[in-house]
């Protein structure tokens, strides 16, 4: 049998952020030779010397295994582009003031690649970019004098979730390849063949995940434009699902139903599916907010009214305000109140605080004069860059330390350890036994049995303000200062 691992492709990945770094490590893991390029010298040095800049499951293992072997890090884009057969562009596409994606990094990298190449290359967009970007990259490269037959531009969007990005890469639902020529699609197929042929899953040391020899991931070949739209439409659809369930949660709350039961009932319809139907404080992160805005902008540019996405964004913004209102209704006044906070990252399992609803809520609490004790297993360091520690903001190292003598405990993201608290201990630790859960991690009946005033999202009776007499006149526990 042909062993594709013996026919590695030499790949350059430009950008060592979440996408670029994970893609680099995973391409090396499936047998290719990878040069990961970044213009941030300090970051490259960190990566060369064994540092790991992001919190991502299995990434340390892959970097340790392949660094210095099939995987190298450099700031030298020119040499990397000349050496590689395929050059993946995985640089940032931040949101501009108008909501559109800022493609200046992609433009700069494309120009530099154009100035470097002297043999045929497939240049692959991996960053999330609006439709027509492929076309623009092609034009930039041609303008720099590169003959048409010396390159192809393809689109290979990623669907990686932070925290589980390595498993998502190696065990994908699908691989989307948008290419205009057979030459380009053949190289991309070869790159992913260890996954699509099952060869990787037969190996002894593979990273475990849902795919296997009998569950091979499909590779979908499309036009470059379709691939670009698939990426934006996927994220916009998932964000829509979350906003949809959040509104349903608000209806449940008013009507006295439990959104968890409703979500289960909806999700069992196989046409809908049960994923991304968890109500909460709204979506955040580096992708959904940016991509919804960018896709809305694409629609505008091509003259299509996509008002639905405006609503999705509006609902998401209001969801944080509703939650904050819930906290206010439980505490009455804010100034001088001590609040325990569990979760700072935009979701559990990551250290990323970009567009994190938790950070927005903490900042609001601080501006209202609260004293916050926050715990997050991974996001403390990044949060300190935004909210320095001080008299009003303390960082602690356990959920119970966050709850210590607090007037209320807020759960703002879904790290699994937050769902496994010792409730008796938590009750004892809090000054007042109030838990306001923005992620529905607990069963309301269990919390009531344990003596908590428990507010969550979209569960019965929660639209009523908390009865101040029951909550604030509850006797302090014996033995407490
Ligand atoms: C997302 C996409 O899932 C991924 O395919 C894409 O490549 C990048 O963007 P990520 O940003 O890592 O990944 O996070 P994801 O797990 O999708 O969650 C996004 C946000 O939605 C988080 O704030 C999360 O807490 C929230 N969310 C998710 C909900 O509020 N409810 C849900 O049911 C699911």
mmCIF file of C-alpha atoms in Angstrom, residues 117-123 141 145-152 183:
data_model
loop_
_atom_site.group_PDB
_atom_site.id
_atom_site.type_symbol
_atom_site.label_atom_id
_atom_site.label_comp_id
_atom_site.label_asym_id
_atom_site.label_seq_id
_atom_site.Cartn_x
_atom_site.Cartn_y
_atom_site.Cartn_z
ATOM 1 C CA UNK A 117 8.493 33.002 -5.172
ATOM 2 C CA UNK A 118 10.480 31.592 -8.048
ATOM 3 C CA UNK A 119 8.697 28.273 -8.624
ATOM 4 C CA UNK A 120 5.059 27.034 -8.647
ATOM 5 C CA UNK A 121 3.203 27.535 -5.339
ATOM 6 C CA UNK A 122 -0.284 27.016 -4.087
ATOM 7 C CA UNK A 123 -1.183 29.963 -1.886
ATOM 8 C CA UNK A 141 0.478 38.583 -6.780
ATOM 9 C CA UNK A 145 4.992 40.528 -11.694
ATOM 10 C CA UNK A 146 4.482 36.828 -10.942
ATOM 11 C CA UNK A 147 3.420 34.910 -14.079
ATOM 12 C CA UNK A 148 -0.042 33.246 -13.917
ATOM 13 C CA UNK A 149 1.343 29.735 -14.290
ATOM 14 C CA UNK A 150 3.651 30.115 -11.285
ATOM 15 C CA UNK A 151 0.892 30.088 -8.673
ATOM 16 C CA UNK A 152 -2.682 29.243 -7.752
ATOM 17 C CA UNK A 183 -3.088 21.327 -9.857
#
